[in-house]
Short mmCIF file of the N, C-alpha and C atoms (twelve columns), coordinates in Angstrom:
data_MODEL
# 
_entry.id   MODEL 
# 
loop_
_atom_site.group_PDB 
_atom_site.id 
_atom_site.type_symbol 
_atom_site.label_atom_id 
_atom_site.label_alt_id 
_atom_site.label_comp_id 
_atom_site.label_asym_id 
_atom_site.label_seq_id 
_atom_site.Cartn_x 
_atom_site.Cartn_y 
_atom_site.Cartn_z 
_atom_site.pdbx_PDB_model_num 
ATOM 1   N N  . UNK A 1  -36.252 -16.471 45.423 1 
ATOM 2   C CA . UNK A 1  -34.943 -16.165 45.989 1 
ATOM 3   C C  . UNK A 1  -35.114 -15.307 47.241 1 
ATOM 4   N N  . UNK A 2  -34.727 -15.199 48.548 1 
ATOM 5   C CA . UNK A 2  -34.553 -14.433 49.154 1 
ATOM 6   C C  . UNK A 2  -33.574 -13.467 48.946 1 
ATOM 7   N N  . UNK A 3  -33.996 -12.507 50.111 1 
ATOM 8   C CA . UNK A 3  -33.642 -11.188 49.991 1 
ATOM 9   C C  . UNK A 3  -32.581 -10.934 49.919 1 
ATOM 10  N N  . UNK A 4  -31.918 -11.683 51.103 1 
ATOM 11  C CA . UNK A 4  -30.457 -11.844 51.276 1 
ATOM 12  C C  . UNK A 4  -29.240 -11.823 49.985 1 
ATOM 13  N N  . UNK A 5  -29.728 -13.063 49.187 1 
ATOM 14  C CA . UNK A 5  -29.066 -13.364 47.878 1 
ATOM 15  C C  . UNK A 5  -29.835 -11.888 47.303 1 
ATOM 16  N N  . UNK A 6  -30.602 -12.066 47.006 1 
ATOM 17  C CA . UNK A 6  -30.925 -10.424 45.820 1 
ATOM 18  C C  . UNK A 6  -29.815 -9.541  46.607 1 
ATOM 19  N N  . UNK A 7  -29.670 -9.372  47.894 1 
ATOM 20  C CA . UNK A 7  -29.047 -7.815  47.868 1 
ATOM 21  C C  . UNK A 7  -27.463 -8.033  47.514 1 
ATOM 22  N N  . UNK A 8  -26.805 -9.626  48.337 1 
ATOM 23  C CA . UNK A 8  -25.795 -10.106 48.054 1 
ATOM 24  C C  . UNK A 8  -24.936 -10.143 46.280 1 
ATOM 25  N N  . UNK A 9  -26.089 -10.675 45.156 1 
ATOM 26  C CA . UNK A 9  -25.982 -10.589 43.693 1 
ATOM 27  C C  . UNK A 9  -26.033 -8.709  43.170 1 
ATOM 28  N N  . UNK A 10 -26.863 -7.650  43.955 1 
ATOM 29  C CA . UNK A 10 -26.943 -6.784  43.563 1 
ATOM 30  C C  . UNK A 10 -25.728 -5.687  44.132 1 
ATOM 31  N N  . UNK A 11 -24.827 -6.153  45.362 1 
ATOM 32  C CA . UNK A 11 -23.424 -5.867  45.167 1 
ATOM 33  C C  . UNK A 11 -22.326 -6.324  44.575 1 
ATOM 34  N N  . UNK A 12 -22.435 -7.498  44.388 1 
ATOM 35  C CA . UNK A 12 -21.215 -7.977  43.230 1 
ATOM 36  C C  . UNK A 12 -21.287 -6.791  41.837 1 
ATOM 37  N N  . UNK A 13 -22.893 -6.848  41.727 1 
ATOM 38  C CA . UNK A 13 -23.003 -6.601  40.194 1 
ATOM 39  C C  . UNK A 13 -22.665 -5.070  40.434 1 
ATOM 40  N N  . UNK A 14 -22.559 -4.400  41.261 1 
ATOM 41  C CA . UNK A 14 -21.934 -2.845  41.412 1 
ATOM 42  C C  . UNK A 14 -20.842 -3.148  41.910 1 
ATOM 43  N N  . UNK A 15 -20.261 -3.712  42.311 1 
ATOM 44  C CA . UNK A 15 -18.717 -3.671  42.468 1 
ATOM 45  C C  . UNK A 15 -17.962 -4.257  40.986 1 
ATOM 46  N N  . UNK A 16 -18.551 -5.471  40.522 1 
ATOM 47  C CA . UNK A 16 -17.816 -5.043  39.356 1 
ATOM 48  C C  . UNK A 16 -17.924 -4.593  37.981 1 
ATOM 49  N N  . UNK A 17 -19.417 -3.846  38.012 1 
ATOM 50  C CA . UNK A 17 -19.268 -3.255  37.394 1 
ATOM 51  C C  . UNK A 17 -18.450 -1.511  37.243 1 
ATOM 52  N N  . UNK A 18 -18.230 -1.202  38.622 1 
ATOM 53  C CA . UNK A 18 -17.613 -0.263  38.650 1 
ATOM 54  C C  . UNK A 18 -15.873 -0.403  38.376 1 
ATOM 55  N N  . UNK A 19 -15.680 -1.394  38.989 1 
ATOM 56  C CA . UNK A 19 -14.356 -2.115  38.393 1 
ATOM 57  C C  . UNK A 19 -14.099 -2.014  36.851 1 
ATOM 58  N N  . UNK A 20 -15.288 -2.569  36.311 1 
ATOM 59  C CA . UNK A 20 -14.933 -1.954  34.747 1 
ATOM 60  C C  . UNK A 20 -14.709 -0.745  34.217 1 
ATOM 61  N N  . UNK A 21 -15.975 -0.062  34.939 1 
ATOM 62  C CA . UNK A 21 -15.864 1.291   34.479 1 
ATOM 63  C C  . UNK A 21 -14.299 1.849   34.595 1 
ATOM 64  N N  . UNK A 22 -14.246 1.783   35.710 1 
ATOM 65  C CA . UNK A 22 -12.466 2.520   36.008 1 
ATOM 66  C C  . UNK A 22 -11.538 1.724   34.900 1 
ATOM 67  N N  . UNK A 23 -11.546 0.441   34.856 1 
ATOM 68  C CA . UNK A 23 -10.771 0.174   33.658 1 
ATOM 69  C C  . UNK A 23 -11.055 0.460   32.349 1 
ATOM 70  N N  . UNK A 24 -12.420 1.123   31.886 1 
ATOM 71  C CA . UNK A 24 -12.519 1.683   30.497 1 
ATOM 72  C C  . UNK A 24 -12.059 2.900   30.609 1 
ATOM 73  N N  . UNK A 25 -12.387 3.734   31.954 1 
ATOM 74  C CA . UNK A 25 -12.083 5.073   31.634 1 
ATOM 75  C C  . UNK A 25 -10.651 5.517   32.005 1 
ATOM 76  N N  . UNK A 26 -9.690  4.191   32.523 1 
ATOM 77  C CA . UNK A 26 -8.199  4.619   33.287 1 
ATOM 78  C C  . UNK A 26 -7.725  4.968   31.719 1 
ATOM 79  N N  . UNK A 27 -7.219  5.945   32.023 1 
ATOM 80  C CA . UNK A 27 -6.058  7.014   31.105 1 
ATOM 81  C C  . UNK A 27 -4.536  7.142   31.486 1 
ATOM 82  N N  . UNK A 28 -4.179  6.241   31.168 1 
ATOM 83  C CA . UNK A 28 -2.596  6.312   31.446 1 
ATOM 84  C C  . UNK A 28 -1.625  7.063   30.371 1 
ATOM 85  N N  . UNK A 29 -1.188  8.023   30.952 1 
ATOM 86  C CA . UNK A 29 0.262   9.001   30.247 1 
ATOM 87  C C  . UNK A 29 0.955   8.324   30.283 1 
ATOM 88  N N  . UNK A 30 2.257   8.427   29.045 1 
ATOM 89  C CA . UNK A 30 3.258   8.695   29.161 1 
ATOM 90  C C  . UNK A 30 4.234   9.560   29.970 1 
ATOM 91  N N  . UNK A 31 4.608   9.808   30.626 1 
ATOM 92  C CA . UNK A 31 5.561   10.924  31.393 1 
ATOM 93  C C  . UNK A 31 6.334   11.593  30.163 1 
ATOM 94  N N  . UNK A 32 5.976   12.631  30.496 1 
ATOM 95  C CA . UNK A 32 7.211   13.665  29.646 1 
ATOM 96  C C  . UNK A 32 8.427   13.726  30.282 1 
ATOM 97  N N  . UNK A 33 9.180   14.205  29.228 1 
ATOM 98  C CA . UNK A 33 10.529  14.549  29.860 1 
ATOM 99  C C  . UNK A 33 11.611  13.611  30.316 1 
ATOM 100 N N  . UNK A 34 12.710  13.752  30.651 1 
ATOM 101 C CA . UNK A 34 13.750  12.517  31.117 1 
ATOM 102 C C  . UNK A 34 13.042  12.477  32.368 1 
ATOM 103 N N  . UNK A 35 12.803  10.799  32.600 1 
ATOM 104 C CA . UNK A 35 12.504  10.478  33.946 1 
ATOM 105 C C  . UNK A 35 14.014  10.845  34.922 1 
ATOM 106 N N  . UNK A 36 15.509  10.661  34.690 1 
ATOM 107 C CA . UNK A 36 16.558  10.743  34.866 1 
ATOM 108 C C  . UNK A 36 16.611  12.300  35.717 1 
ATOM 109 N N  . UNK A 37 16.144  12.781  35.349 1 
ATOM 110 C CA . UNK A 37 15.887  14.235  35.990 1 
ATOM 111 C C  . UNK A 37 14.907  14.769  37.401 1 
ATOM 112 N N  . UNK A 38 14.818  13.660  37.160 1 
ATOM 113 C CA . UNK A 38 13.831  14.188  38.452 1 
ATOM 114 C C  . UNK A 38 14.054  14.166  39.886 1 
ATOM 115 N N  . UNK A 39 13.809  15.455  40.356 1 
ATOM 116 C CA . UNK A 39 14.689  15.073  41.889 1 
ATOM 117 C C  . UNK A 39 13.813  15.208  42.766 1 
ATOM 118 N N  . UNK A 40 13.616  14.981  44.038 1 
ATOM 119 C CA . UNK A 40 12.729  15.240  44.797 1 
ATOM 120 C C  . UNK A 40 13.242  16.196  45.640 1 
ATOM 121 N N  . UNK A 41 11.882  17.001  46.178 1 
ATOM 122 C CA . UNK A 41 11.953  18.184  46.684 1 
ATOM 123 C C  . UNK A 41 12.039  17.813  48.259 1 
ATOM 124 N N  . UNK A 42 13.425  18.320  49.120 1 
ATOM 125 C CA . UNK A 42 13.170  17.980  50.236 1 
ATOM 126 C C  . UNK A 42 12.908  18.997  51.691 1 
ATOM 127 N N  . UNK A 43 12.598  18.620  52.398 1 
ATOM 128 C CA . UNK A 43 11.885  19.637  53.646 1 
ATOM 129 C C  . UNK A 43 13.170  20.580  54.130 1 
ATOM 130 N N  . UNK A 44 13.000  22.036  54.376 1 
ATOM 131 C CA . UNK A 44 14.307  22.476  54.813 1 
ATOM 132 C C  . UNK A 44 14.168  21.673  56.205 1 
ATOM 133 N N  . UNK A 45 15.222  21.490  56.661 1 
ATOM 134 C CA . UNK A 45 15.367  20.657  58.159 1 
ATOM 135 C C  . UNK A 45 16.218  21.910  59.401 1 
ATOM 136 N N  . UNK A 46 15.586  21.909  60.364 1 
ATOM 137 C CA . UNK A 46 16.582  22.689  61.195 1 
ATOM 138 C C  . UNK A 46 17.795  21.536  61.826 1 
ATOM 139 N N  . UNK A 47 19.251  22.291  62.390 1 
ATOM 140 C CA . UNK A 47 20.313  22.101  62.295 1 
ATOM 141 C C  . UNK A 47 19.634  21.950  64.233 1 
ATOM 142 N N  . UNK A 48 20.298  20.288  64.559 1 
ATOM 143 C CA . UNK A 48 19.851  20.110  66.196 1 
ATOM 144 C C  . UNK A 48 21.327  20.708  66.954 1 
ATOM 145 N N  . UNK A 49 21.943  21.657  66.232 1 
ATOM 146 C CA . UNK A 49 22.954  21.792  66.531 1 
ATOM 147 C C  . UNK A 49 23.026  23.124  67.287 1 
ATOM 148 N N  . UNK A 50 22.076  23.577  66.273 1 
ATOM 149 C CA . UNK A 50 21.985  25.354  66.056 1 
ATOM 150 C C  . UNK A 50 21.445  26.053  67.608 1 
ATOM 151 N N  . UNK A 51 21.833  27.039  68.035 1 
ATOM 152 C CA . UNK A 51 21.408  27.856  69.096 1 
ATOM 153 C C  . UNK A 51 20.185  28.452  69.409 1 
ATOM 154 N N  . UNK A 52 19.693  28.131  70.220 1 
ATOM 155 C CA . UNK A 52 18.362  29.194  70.448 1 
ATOM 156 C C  . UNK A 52 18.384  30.626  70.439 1 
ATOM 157 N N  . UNK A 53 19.121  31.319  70.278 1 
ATOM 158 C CA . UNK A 53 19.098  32.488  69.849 1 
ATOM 159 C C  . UNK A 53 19.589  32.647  68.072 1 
ATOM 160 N N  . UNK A 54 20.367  31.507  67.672 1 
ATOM 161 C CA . UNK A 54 20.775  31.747  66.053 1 
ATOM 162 C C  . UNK A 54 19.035  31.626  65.599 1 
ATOM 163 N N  . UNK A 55 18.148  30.713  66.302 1 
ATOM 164 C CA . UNK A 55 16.993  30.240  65.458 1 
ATOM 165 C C  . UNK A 55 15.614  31.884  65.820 1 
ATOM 166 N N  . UNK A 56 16.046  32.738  67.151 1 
ATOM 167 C CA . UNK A 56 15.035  33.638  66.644 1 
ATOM 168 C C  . UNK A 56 15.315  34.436  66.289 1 
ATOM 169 N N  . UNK A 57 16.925  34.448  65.751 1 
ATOM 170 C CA . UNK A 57 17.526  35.411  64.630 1 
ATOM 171 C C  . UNK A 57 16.376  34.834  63.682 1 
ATOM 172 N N  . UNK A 58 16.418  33.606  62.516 1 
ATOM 173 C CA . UNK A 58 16.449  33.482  61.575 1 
ATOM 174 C C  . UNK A 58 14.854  33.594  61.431 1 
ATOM 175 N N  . UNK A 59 13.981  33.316  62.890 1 
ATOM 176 C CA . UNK A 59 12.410  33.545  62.235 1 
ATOM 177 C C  . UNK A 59 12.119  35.169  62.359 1 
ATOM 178 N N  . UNK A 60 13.076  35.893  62.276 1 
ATOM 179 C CA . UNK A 60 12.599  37.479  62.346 1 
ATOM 180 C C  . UNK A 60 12.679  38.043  60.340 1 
# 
């Protein structure tokens, strides 16, 4: 066999064998808690409204 094929057969066989691995060792939770509850946390946003002097009030 050339080399080519050996190195070609000797990445399949690590790609899927690592493929397995992750599927023996994937651990999937349950989620606790009401999914219904969950809110996402959002960025404070500045106001494009607001004054340049209200804004180096507010970073003091």
């Amino acid at each position: 066999m050339s080399r080519n094929a050996l190195i070609k057969i000797l990445l399949l066989a690590l790609i899927f064998g690592g493929a397995i691995m992750v599927l023996i060792k994937d651990d999937p939770r349950v989620p606790t808690g009401d999914i219904n509850q969950i809110r996402p946390v959002m960025p404070v946003q500045e106001s494009l409204h607001q004054e340049p002097e209200e804004r180096a009030e507010q970073d003091r």
